[in-house]
Coordinates of C-alpha atoms and ligand atoms in Angstrom, one line a residue:
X12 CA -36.2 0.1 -6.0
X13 CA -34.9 0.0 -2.3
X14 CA -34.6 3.3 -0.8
X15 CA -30.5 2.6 -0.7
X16 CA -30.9 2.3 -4.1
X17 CA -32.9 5.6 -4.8
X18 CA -30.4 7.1 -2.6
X19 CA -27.5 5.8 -4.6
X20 CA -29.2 7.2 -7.9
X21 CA -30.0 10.3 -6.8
X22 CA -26.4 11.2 -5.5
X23 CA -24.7 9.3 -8.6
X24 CA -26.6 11.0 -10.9
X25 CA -26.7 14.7 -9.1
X26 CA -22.7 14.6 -8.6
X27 CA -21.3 13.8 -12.1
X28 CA -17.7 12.6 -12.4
X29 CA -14.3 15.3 -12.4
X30 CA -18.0 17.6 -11.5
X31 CA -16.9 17.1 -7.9
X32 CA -14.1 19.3 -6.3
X33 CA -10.5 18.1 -5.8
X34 CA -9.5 17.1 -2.7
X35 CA -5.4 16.1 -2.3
X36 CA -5.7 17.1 1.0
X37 CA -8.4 15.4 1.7
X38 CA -10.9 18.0 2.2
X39 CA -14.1 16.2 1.0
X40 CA -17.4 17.6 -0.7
X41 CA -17.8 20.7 1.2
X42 CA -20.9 21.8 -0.5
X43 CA -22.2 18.5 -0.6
X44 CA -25.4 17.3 0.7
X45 CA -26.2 16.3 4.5
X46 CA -26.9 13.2 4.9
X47 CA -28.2 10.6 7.6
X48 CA -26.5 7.1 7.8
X49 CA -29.2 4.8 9.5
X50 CA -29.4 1.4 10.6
X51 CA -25.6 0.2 10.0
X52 CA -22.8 -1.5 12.5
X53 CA -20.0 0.3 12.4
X54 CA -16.5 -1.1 13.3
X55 CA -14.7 0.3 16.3
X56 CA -12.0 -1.5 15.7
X57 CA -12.7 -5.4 17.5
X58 CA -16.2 -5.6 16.8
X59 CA -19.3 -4.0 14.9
X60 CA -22.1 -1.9 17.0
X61 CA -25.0 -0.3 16.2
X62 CA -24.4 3.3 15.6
X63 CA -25.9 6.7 13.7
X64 CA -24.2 9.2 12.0
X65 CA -24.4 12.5 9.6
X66 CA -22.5 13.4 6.8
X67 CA -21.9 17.5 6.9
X68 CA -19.6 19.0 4.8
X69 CA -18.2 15.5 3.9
X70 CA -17.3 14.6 7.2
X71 CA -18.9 12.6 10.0
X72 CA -20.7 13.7 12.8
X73 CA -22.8 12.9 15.6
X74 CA -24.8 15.9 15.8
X75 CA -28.0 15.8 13.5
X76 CA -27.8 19.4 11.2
X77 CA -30.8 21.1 11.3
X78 CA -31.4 20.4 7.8
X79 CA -30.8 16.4 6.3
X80 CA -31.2 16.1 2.9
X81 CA -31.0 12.3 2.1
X82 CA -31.2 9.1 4.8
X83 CA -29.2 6.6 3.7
X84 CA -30.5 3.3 5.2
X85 CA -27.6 0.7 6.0
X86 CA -30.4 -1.4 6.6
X87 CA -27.8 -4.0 9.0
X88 CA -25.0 -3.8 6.6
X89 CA -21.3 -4.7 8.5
X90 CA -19.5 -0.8 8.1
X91 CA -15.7 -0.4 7.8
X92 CA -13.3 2.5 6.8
X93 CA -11.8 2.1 3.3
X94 CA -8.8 -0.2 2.7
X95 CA -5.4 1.0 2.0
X96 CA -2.5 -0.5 0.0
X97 CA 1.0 0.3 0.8
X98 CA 3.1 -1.0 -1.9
X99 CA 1.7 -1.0 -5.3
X100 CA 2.9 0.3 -8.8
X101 CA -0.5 -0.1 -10.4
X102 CA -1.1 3.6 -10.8
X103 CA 2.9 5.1 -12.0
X104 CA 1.6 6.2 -15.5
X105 CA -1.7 7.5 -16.7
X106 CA -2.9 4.5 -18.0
X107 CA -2.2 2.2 -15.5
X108 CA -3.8 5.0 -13.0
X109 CA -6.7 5.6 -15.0
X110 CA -7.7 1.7 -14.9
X111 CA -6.2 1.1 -10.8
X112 CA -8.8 3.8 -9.8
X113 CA -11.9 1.3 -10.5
X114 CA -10.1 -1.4 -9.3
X115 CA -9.0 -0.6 -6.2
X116 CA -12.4 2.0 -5.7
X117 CA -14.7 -1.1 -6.5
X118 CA -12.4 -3.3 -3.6
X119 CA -13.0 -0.8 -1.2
X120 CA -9.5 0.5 -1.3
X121 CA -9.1 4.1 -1.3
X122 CA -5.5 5.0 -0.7
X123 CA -2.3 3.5 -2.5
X124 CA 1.8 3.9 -2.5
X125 CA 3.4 4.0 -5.4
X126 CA 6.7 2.3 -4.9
X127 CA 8.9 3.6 -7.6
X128 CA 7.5 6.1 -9.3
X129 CA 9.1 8.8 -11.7
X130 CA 8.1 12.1 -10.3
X131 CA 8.4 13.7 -13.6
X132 CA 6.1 11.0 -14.8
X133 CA 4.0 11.5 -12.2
X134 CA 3.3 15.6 -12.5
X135 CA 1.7 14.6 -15.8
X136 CA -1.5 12.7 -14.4
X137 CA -1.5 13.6 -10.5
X138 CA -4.5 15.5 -10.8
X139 CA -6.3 12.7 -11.7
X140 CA -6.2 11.6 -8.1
X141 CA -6.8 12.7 -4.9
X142 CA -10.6 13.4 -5.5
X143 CA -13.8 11.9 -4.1
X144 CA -14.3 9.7 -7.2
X145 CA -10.6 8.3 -7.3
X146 CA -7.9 7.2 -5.6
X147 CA -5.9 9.0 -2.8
X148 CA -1.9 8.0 -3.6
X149 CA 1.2 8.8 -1.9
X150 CA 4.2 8.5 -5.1
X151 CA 8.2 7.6 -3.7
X152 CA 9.5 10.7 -4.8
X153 CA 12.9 8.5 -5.8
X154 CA 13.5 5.2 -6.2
X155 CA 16.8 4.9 -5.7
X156 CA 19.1 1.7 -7.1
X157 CA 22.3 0.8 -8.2
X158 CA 23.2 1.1 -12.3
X159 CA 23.5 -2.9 -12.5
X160 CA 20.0 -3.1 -10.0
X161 CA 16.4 -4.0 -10.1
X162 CA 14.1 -3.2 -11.5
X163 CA 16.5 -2.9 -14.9
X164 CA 16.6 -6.6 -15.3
X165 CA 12.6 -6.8 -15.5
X166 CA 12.7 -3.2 -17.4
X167 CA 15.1 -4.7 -20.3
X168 CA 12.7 -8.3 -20.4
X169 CA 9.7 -5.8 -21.0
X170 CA 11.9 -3.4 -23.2
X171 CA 14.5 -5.3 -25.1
X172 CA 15.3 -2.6 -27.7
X173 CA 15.9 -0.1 -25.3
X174 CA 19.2 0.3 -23.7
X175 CA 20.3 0.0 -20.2
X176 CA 21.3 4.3 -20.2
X177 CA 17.5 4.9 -21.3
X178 CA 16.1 2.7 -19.5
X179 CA 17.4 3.7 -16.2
X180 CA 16.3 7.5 -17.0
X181 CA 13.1 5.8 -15.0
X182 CA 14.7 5.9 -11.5
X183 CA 17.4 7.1 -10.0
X184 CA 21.1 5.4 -9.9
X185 CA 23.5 5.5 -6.9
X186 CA 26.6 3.5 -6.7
X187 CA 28.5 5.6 -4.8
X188 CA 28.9 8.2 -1.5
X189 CA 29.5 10.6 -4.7
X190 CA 26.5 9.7 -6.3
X191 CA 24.5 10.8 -3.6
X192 CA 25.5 13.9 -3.1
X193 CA 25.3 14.5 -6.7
X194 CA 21.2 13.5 -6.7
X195 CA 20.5 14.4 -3.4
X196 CA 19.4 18.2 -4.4
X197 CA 16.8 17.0 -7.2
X198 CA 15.4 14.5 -5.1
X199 CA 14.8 17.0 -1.7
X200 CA 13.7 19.9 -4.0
X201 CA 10.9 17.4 -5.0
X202 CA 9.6 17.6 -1.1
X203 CA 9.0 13.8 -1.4
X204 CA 7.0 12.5 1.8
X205 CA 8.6 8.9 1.2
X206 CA 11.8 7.3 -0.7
X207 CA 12.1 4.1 -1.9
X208 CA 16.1 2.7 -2.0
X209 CA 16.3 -1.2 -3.2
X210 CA 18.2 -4.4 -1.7
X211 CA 18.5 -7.3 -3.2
X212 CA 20.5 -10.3 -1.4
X213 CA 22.9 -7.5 -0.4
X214 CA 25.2 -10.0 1.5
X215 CA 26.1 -11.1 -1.5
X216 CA 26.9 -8.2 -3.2
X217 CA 30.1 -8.3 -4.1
X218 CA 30.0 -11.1 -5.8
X219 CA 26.9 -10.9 -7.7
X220 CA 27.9 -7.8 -9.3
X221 CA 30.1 -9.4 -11.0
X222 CA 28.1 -12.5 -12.2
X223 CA 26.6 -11.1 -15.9
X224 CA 23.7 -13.3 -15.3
X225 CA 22.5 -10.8 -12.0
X226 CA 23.4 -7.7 -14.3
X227 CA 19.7 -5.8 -13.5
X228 CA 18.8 -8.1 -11.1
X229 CA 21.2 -6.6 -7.9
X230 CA 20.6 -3.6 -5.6
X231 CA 22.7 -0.9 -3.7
X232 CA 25.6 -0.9 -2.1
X233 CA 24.8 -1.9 1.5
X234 CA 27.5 0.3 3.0
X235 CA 25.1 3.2 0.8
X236 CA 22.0 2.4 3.1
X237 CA 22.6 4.4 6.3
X238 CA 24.3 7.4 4.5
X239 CA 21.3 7.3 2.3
X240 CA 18.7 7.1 5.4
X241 CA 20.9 9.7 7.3
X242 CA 20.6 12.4 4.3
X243 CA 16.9 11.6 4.1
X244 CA 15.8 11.9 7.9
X245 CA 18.2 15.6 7.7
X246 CA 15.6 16.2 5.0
X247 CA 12.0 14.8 7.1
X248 CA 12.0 12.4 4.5
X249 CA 10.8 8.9 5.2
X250 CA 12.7 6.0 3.8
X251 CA 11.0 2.4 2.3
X252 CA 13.6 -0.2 1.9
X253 CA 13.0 -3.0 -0.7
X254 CA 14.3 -6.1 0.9
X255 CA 14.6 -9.3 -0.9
X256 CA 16.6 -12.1 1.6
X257 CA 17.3 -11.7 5.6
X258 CA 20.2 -10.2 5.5
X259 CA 18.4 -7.2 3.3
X260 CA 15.7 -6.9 6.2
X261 CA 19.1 -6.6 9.0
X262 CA 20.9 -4.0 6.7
X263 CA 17.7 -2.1 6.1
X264 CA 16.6 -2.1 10.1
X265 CA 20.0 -1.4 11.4
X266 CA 20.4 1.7 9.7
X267 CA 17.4 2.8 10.5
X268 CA 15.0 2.8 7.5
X269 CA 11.5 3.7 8.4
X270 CA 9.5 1.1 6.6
X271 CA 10.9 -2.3 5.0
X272 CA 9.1 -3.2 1.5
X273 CA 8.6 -6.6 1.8
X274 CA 8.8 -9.3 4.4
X275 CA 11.4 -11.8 3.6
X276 CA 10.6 -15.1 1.9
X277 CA 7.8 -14.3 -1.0
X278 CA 11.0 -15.8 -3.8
X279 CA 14.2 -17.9 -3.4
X280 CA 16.5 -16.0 -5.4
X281 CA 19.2 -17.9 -7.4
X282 CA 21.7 -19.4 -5.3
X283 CA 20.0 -18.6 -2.6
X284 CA 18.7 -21.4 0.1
X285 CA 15.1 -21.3 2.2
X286 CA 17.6 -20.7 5.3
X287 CA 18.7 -17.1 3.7
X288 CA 15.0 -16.0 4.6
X289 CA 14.5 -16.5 7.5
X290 CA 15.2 -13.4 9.5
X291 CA 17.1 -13.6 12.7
X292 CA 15.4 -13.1 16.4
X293 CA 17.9 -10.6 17.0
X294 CA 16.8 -8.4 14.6
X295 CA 12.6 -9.1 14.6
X296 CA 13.7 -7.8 18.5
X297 CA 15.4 -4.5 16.9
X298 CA 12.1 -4.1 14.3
X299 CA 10.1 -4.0 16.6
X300 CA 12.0 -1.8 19.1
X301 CA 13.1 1.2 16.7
X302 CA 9.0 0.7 15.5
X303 CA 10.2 -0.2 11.7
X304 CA 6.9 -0.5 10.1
X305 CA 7.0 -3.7 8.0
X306 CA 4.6 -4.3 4.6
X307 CA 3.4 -7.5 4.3
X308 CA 3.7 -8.6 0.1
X309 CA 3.2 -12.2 1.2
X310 CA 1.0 -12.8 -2.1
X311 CA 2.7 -12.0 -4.5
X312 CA 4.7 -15.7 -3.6
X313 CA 1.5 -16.8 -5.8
X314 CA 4.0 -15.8 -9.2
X315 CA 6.7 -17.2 -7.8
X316 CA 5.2 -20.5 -6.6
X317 CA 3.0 -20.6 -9.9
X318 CA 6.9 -21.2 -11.5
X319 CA 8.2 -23.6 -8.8
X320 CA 5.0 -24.9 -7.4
X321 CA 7.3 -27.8 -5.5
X322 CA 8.9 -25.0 -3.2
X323 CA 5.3 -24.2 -2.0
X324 CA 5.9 -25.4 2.0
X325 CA 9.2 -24.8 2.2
X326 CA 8.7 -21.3 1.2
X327 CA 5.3 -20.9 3.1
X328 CA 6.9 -22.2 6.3
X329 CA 9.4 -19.1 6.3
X330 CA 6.7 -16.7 5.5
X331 CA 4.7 -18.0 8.9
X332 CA 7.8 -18.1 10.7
X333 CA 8.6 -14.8 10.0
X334 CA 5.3 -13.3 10.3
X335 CA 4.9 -15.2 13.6
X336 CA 7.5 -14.0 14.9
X337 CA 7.6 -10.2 13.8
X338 CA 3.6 -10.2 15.4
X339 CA 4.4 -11.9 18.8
X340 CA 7.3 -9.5 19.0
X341 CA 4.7 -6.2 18.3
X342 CA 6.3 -5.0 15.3
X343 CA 4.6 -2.6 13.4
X344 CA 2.9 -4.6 10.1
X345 CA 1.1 -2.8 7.6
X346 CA -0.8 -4.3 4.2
X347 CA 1.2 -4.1 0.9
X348 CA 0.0 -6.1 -2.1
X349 CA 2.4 -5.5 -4.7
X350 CA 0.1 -7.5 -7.0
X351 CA 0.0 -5.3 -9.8
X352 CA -3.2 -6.9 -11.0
X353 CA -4.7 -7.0 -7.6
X354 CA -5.4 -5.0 -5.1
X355 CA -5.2 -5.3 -0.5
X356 CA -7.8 -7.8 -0.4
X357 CA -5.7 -10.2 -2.3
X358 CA -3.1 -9.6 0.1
X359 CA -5.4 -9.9 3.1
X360 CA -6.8 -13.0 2.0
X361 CA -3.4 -14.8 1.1
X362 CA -2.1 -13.6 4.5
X363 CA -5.1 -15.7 5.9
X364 CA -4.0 -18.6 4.6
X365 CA -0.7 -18.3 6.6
X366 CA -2.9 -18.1 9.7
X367 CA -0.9 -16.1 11.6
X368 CA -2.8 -12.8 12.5
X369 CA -6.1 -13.2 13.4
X370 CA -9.4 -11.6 11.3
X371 CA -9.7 -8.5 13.3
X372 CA -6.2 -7.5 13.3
X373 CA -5.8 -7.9 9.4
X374 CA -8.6 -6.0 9.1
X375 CA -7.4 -3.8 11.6
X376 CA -3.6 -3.6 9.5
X377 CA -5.8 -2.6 6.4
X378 CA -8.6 -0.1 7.6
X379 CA -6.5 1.8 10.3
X380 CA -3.0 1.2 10.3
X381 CA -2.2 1.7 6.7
X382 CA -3.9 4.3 6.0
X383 CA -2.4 6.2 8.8
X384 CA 1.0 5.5 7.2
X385 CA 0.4 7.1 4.1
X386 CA -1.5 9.8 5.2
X387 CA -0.7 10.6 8.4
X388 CA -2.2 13.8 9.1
X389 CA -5.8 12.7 8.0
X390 CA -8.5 12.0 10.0
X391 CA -9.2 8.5 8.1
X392 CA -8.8 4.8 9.8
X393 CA -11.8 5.4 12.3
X394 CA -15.4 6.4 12.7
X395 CA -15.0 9.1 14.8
X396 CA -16.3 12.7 14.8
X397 CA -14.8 14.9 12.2
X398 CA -13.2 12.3 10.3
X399 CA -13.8 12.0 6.6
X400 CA -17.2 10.8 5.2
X401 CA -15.8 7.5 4.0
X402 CA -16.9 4.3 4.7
X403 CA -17.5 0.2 2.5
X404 CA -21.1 -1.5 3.8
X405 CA -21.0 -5.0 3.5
X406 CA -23.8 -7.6 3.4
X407 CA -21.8 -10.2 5.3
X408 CA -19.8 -9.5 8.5
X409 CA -16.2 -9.7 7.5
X410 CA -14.5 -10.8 10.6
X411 CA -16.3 -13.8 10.3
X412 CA -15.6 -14.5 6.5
X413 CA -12.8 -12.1 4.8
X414 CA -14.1 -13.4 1.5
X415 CA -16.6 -10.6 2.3
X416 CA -14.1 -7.8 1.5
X417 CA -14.4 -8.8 -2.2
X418 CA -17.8 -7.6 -2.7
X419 CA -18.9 -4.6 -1.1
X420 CA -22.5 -3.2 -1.5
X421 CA -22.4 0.5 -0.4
X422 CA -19.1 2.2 -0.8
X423 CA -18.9 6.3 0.1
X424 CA -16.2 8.3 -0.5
X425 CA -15.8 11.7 1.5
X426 CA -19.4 11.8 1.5
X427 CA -19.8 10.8 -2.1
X428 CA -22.0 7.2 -2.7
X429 CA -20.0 5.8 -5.8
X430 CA -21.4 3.8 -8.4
X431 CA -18.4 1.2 -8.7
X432 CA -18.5 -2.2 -8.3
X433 CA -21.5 -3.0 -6.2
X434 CA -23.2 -6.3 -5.3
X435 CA -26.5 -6.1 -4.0
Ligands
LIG520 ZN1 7.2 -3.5 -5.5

């Protein structure tokens, strides 16, 4: 047994699971044990150097404490902060929470959005999270669409017998200046950090809600938009806009939404041409001058394209153009997977492929930036004293091969060494 290993067993075996101490703020293992990390290369952010530190209290430190009970030796191993994915829906019901926390644990992801979740929903398993063995998630606290909009259409595929009034009991419905005034209370009495409101090919709006083919399928008004980011911001609320074609991404950064959901281009919509992607200089210019934070989805094109394979370049070629474009200009881009079977590594990887932003900075997007969005008043995204305890160890230096980020080998969480999906 290799003395990582012994030290693995002994602090698997001596913190049982739900034994360790709840942590939605992320407050770590106070009582846990102090701990030496020897012999890794941490990341600083462009490179990896040689560095020591102590785990106190489940934080890191420089200073040795006069009493270490455990070395853990990193023995070489490549060092990052955990991974962060911004737009997910892989853990809006206990079930799918319960099986998301493994997953994204064991791919070195610690903290998730939830992009439309039902807060009443939600309340039910939020306790589950938020600890040192599980997942740290930030939940929409409204997901706000029109009563002909997404996601009904893929709600009344999954639940045919259940009608469209039920159905849309799951989110909340705006069609109107009325409307929001009328569901503005509930949603700010829930103290939400973040909202989500959904586009969908908005410049065609008027027409499309009357084509019985797009019934579910649409989005809000895009006059609603600004009113609806206005009422928010009164409120400190922050505001994720779903954005499906170009003109979505305009409405969305012209009224000032905070974050857009999705860069432009991962689908051609019906009746829709390549062109209607591709987002104008003008307004990559006004992204990145209000700071609109922009999450990436670019992978989950793999469904799309698995359907209309022969649409592969053309729609690849607006992703890069986009991407390009929005990263020359300095606009703020963030990780966002949206792959409800995957997890920000998918993402990362796919964005490779488009080889636009170099290694380091994707990594940089996944370990630092994101996290920062969702939480940003923890001291997580860096190695730096009196951050939180958490850290992935890697075999392989992942700057150099990303395929590294699929199989970590030490993974610590607030000062806790998890037994989830290692490779030696
Ligand atoms: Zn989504």
């Amino acid at each position: 047994m290799t003395s990582l290993a012994r030290a693995f067993a002994l602090f698997f075996f001596a913190l049982p699971l739900w034994a360790i101490p709840s942590s939605a703020s992320g407050e770590g293992a106070r009582d846990g044990p102090n701990l030496k990390l020897e012999g890794g290369k941490w990341f600083d952010g462009e490179s990896f150097i040689d560095a020591e530190w102590y785990v106190v209290g489940g934080r890191l430190t420089g200073q040795e404490p006069e009493k270490v009970d455990a070395t853990v030796h990193l023995d070489g191993k490549f060092i990052l902060p955990p991974l962060a994915d911004a737009h997910n829906h892989d853990a809006q019901n206990i079930w799918s929470a319960s099986r998301s926390i493994d997953k994204n644990l064991s791919a070195g992801v610690f903290y998730s959005a939830q992009m439309c979740a039902n807060p009443a929903k939600v309340s039910e398993f939020k306790g589950l999270l938020g600890r040192p063995n599980t997942l740290d998630v930030t939940f929409t606290g409204a997901c706000i669409s029109s009563s002909d909009g997404h996601p009904l259409g893929l709600a009344m595929r999954d639940q045919p017998d259940v009608t469209p009034e039920t159905l849309r009991e799951g989110w909340t419905v705006v069609d109107t200046l009325e409307d929001i005034e009328r569901v503005w209370p509930g949603i700010a009495e829930g103290r939400p950090d973040l909202i989500k409101l959904i586009l969908v090919n908005s410049e065609h709006y008027e027409k499309n809600r009357h084509d019985t083919a797009m019934f579910g399928f649409n989005g809000l008004d895009p006059s609603l938009i600004a009113p609806l980011v206005e009422r928010a911001h009164r409120d400190g609320i922050r505001v994720v806009v779903h954005t499906d074609s170009a003109a979505d991404f305009e409405v969305a950064v012209s009224a000032g939404a905070d974050i857009i959901g999705h860069l432009p281009g991962y689908r051609f919509a019906r009746n829709m041409e390549p062109a209607d992607y591709r987002i104008s200089d003008a307004t990559i210019a006004e992204a990145a001058k209000r700071d609109t934070t922009v999450m990436t989805t670019t992978g989950v094109a793999r469904y799309y394209l698995q359907a209309k394979p022969e649409h592969t370049d053309v729609l690849q070629s607006i992703q890069i153009d986009n991407l390009r474009r929005l990263y020359d200009a300095g606009a703020q881009l963030v990780i966002g997977s949206d792959q409800f079977a995957g997890t920000a590594v998918d993402e990362i990887l796919y964005l490779h492929t488009l080889g636009v932003v170099p290694n380091t900075e994707l990594i940089n997007m996944a370990v630092t930036d994101t996290p920062k969005l969702l939480f940003p008043e923890r001291e997580i995204g860096r190695f730096e004293e009196g951050a939180e305890a958490s850290l992935i160890a890697y075999s392989a230096n992942p700057l150099t091969d990303l395929t590294t980020l699929r199989s970590p080998s030490l993974i610590m969480k607030q000062g806790n060494l998890l037994n989830i999906g290692i490779s030696e």
